[in-house]
PDB file of C-alpha atoms in Angstrom:
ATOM      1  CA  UNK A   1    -195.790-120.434 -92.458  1.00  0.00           C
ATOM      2  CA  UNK A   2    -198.351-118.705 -90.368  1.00  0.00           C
ATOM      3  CA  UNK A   3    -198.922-120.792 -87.117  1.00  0.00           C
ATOM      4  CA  UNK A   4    -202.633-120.873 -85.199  1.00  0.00           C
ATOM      5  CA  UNK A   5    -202.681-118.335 -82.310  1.00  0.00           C
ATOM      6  CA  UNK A   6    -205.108-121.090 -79.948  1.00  0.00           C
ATOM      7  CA  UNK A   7    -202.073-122.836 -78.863  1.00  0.00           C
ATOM      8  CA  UNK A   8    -202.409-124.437 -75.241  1.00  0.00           C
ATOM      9  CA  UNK A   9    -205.964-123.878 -74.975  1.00  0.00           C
ATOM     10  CA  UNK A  10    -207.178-125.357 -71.909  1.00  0.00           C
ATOM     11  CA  UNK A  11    -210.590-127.230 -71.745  1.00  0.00           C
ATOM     12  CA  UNK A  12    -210.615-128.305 -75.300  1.00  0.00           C
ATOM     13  CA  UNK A  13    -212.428-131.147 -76.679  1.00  0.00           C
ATOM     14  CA  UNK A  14    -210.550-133.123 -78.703  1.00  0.00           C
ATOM     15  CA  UNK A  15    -211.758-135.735 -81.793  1.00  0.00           C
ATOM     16  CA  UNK A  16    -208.862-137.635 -84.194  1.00  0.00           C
ATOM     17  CA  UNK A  17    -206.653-134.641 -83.146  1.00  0.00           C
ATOM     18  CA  UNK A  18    -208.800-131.959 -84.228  1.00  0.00           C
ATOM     19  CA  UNK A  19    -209.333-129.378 -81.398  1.00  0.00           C
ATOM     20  CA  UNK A  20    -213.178-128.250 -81.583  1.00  0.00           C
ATOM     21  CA  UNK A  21    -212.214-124.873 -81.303  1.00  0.00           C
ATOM     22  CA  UNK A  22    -214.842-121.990 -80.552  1.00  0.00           C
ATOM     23  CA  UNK A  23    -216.235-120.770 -83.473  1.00  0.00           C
ATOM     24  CA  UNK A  24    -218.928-117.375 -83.892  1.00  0.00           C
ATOM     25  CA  UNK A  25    -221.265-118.592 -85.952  1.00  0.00           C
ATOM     26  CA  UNK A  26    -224.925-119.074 -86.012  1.00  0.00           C
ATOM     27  CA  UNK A  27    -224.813-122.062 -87.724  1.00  0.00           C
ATOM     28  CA  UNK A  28    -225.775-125.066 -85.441  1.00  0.00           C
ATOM     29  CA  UNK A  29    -223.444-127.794 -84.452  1.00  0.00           C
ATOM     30  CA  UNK A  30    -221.017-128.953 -81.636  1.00  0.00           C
ATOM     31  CA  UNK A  31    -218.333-126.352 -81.583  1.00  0.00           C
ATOM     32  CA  UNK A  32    -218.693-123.711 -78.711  1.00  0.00           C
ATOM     33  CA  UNK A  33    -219.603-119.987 -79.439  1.00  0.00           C
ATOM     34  CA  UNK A  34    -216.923-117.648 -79.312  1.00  0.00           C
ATOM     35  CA  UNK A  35    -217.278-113.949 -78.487  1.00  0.00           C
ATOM     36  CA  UNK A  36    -218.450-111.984 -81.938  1.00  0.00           C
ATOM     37  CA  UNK A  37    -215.721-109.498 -81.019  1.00  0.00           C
ATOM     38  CA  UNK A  38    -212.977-112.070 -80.779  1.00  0.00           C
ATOM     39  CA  UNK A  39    -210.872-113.608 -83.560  1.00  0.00           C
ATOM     40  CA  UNK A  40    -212.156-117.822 -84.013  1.00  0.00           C
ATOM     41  CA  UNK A  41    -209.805-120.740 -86.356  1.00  0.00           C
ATOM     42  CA  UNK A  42    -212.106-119.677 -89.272  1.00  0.00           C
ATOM     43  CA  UNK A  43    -210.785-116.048 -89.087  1.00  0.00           C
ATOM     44  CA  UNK A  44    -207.335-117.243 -88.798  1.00  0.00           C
ATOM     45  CA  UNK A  45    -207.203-119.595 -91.886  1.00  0.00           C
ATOM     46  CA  UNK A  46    -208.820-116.619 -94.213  1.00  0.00           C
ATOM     47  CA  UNK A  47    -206.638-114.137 -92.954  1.00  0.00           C
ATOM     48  CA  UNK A  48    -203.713-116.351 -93.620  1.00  0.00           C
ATOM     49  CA  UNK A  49    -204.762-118.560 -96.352  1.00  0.00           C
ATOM     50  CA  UNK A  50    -202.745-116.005 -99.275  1.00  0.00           C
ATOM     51  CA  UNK A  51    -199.353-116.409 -97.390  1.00  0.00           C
ATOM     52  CA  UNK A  52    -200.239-120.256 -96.133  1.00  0.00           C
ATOM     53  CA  UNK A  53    -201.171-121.950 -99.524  1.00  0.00           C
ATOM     54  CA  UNK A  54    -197.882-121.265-100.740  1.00  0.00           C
ATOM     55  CA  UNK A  55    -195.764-123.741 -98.659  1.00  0.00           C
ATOM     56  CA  UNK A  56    -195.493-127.107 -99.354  1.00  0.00           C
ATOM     57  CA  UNK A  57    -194.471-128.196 -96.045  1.00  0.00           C
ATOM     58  CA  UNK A  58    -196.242-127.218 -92.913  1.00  0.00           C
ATOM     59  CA  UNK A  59    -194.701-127.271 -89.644  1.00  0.00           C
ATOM     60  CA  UNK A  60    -197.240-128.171 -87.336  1.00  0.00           C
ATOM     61  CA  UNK A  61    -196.669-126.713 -83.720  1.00  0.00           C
ATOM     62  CA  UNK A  62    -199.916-127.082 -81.940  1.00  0.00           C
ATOM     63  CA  UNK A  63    -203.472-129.395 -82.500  1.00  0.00           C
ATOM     64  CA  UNK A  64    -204.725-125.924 -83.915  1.00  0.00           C
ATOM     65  CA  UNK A  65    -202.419-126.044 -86.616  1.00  0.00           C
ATOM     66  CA  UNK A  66    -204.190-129.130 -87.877  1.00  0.00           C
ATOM     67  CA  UNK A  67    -207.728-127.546 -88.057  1.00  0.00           C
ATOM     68  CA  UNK A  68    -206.076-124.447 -89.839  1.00  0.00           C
ATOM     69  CA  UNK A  69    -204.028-126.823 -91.803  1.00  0.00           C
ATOM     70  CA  UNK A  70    -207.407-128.633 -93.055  1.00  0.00           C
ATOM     71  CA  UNK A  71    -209.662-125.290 -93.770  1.00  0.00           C
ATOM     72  CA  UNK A  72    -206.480-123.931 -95.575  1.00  0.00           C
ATOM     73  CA  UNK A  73    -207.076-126.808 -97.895  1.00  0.00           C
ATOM     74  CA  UNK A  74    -210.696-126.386 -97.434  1.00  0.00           C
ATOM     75  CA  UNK A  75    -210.997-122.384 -98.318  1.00  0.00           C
ATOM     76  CA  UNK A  76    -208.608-123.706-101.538  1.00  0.00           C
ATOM     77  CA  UNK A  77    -211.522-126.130-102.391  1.00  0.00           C
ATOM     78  CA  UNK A  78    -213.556-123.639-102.216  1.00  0.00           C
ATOM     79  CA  UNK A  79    -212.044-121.017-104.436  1.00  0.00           C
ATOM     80  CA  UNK A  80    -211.409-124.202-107.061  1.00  0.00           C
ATOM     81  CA  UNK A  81    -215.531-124.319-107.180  1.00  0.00           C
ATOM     82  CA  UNK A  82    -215.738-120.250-107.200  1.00  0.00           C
ATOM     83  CA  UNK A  83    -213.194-120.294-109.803  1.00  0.00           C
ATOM     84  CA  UNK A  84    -215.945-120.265-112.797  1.00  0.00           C
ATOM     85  CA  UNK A  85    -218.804-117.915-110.819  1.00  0.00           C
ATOM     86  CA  UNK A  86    -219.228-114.675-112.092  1.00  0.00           C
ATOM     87  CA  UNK A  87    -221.545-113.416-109.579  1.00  0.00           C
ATOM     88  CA  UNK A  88    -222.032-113.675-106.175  1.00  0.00           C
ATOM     89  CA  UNK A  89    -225.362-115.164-106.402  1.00  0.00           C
ATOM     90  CA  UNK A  90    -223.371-118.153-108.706  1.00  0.00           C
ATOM     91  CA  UNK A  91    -220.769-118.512-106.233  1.00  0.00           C
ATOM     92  CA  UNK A  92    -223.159-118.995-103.050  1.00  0.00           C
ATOM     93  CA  UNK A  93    -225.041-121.723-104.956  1.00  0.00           C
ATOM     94  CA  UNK A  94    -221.563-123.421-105.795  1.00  0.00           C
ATOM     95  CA  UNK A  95    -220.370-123.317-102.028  1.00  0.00           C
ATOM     96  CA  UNK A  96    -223.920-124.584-101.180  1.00  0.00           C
ATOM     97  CA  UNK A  97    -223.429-127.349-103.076  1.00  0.00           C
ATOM     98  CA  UNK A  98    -220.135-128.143-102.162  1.00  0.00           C
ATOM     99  CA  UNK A  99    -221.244-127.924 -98.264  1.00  0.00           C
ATOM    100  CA  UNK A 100    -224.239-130.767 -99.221  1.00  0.00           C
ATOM    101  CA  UNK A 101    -220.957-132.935 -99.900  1.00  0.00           C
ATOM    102  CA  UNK A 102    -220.304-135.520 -97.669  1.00  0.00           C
ATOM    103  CA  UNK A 103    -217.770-134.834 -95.149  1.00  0.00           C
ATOM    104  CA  UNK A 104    -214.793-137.289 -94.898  1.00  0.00           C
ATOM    105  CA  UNK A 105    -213.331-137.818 -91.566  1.00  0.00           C
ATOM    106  CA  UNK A 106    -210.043-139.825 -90.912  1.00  0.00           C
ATOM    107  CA  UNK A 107    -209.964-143.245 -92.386  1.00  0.00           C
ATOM    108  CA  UNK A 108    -212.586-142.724 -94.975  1.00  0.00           C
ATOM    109  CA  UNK A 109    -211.683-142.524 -98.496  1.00  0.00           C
ATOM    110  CA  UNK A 110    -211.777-138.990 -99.580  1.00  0.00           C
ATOM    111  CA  UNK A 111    -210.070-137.535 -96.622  1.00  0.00           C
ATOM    112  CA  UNK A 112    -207.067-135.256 -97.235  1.00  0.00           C
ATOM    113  CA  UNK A 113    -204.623-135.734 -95.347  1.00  0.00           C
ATOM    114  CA  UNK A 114    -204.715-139.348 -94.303  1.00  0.00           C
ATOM    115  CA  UNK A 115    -201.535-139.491 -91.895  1.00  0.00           C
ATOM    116  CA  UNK A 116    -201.994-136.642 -90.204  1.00  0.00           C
ATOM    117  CA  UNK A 117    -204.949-137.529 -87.682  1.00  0.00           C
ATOM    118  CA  UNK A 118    -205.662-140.068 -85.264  1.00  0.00           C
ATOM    119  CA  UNK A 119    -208.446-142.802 -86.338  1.00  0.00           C
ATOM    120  CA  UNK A 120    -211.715-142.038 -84.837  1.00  0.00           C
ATOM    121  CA  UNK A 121    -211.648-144.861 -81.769  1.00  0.00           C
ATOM    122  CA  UNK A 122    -215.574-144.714 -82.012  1.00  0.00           C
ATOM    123  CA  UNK A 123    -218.293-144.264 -84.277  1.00  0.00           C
ATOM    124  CA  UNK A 124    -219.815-141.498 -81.599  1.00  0.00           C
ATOM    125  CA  UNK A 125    -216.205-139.579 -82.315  1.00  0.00           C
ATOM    126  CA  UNK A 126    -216.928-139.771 -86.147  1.00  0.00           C
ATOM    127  CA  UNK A 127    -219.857-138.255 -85.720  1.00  0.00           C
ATOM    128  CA  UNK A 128    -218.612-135.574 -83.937  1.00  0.00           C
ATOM    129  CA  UNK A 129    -216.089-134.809 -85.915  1.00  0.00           C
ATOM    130  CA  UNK A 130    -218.022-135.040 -88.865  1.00  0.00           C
ATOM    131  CA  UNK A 131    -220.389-132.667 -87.164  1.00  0.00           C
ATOM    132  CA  UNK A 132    -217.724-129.717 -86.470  1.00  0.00           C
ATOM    133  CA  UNK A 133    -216.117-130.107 -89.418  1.00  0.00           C
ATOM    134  CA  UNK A 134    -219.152-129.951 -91.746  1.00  0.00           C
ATOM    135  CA  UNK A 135    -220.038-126.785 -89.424  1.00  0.00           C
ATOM    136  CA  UNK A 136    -216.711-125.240 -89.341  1.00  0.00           C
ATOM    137  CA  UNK A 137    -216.837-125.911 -92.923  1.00  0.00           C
ATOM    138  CA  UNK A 138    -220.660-124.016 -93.520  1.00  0.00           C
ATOM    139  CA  UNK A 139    -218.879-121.351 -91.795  1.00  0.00           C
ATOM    140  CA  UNK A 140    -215.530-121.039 -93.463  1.00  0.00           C
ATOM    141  CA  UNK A 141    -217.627-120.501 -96.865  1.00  0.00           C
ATOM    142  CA  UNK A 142    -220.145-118.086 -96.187  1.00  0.00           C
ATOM    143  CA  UNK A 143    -217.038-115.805 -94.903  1.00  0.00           C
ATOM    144  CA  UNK A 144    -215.079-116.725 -97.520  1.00  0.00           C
ATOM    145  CA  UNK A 145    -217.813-115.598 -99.992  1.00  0.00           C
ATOM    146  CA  UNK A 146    -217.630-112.292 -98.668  1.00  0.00           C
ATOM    147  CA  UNK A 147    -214.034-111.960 -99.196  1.00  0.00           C
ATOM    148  CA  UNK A 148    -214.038-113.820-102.634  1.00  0.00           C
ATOM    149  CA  UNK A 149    -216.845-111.101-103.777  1.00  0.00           C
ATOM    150  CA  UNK A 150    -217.484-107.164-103.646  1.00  0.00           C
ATOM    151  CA  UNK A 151    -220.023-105.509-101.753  1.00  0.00           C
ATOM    152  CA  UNK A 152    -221.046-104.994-105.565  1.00  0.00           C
ATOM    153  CA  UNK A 153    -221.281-108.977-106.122  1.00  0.00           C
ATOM    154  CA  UNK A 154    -218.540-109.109-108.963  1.00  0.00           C
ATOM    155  CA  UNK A 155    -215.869-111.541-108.085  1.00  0.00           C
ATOM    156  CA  UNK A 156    -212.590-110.447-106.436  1.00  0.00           C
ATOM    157  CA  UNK A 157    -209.956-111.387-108.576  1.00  0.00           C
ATOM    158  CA  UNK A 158    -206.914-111.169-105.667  1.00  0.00           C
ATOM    159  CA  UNK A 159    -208.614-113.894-104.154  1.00  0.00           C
ATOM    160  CA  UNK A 160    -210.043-116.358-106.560  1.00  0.00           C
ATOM    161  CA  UNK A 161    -206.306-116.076-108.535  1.00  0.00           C
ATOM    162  CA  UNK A 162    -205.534-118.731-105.491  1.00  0.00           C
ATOM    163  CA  UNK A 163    -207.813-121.396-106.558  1.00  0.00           C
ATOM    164  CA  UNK A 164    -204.710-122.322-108.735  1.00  0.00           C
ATOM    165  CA  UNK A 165    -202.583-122.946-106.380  1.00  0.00           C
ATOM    166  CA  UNK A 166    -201.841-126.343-104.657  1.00  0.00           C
ATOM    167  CA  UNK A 167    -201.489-126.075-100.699  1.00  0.00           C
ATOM    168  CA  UNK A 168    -198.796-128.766 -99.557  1.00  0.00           C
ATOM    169  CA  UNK A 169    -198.786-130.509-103.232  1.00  0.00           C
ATOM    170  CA  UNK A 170    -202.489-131.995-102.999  1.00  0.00           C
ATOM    171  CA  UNK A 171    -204.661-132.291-106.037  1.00  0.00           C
ATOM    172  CA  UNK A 172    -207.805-130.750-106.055  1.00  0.00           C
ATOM    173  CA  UNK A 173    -210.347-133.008-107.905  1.00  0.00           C
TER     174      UNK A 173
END
């Protein structure tokens, strides 16, 4: 298993035990901007999404390891709706309709990975969380639509082969 690299980051805000890591990104929302030149969480979980989504068990050594552990099973979500897009232009619509989904946060039905996160102890830390992930989320797709694709728009089939796969045993609807 590939572990997150922000491990002891200092100055972190925290919400149900997801760090609201930096992220570059243009998109607005509450995480903080990172340098462009600098690798963010989103980075992370593409780069090791191939090698991740093969475990079924996931050691988790640091908060960060949460986050990467949800947009692993986020980016596999996402190649599950690319699975039947032939084109890039297909594929963006399908991950823009998939980020118009509402975003489940810990304790709501439709969340993930119910144990693994605190309860939000307000509705203002809901929110927040709702916030980052459904930016963190906008993000994760429109780089992962650039790895799922060629420059020439046809699909890349040594990523979308994933969509298959089942990270730590959970059913994709």
């Amino acid at each position: 298993v590939y572990h997150s690299s922000f491990v002891g980051e200092e100055g972190i805000t925290k919400a149900c035990g997801f760090p609201l890591l930096p992220l570059k990104s243009h998109i607005k929302g509450p995480a903080p901007v990172s340098d462009q030149g600098k690798t963010d969480i989103v980075d992370e979980a593409i780069t090791f999404f191939r090698a991740n989504v093969f475990f079924r068990n996931f050691d988790v050594k640091s908060p960060a390891d949460k986050l990467l552990i949800y947009l692993t099973f986020y980016i596999n979500v996402a190649l599950k709706r690319l699975e039947g897009c032939r084109t890039l232009a297909e594929g963006t619509k399908a991950i823009i309709n998939l980020g118009l989904e509402n975003v489940p946060v810990p304790g709501e039905s439709g969340f993930p990975f119910p144990g693994l996160f605190v309860l939000p102890q307000s509705q203002k830390e809901a929110e927040l969380l709702r916030n980052y992930l459904k930016q963190i989320r906008e993000e994760t797709s429109g780089r992962l639509l650039s790895v799922a694709y060629r420059p020439n728009g046809t699909p890349n089939k040594w990523w979308l082969a994933f969509a298959n796969r089942k990270f730590m045993n959970i059913i994709i609807p």
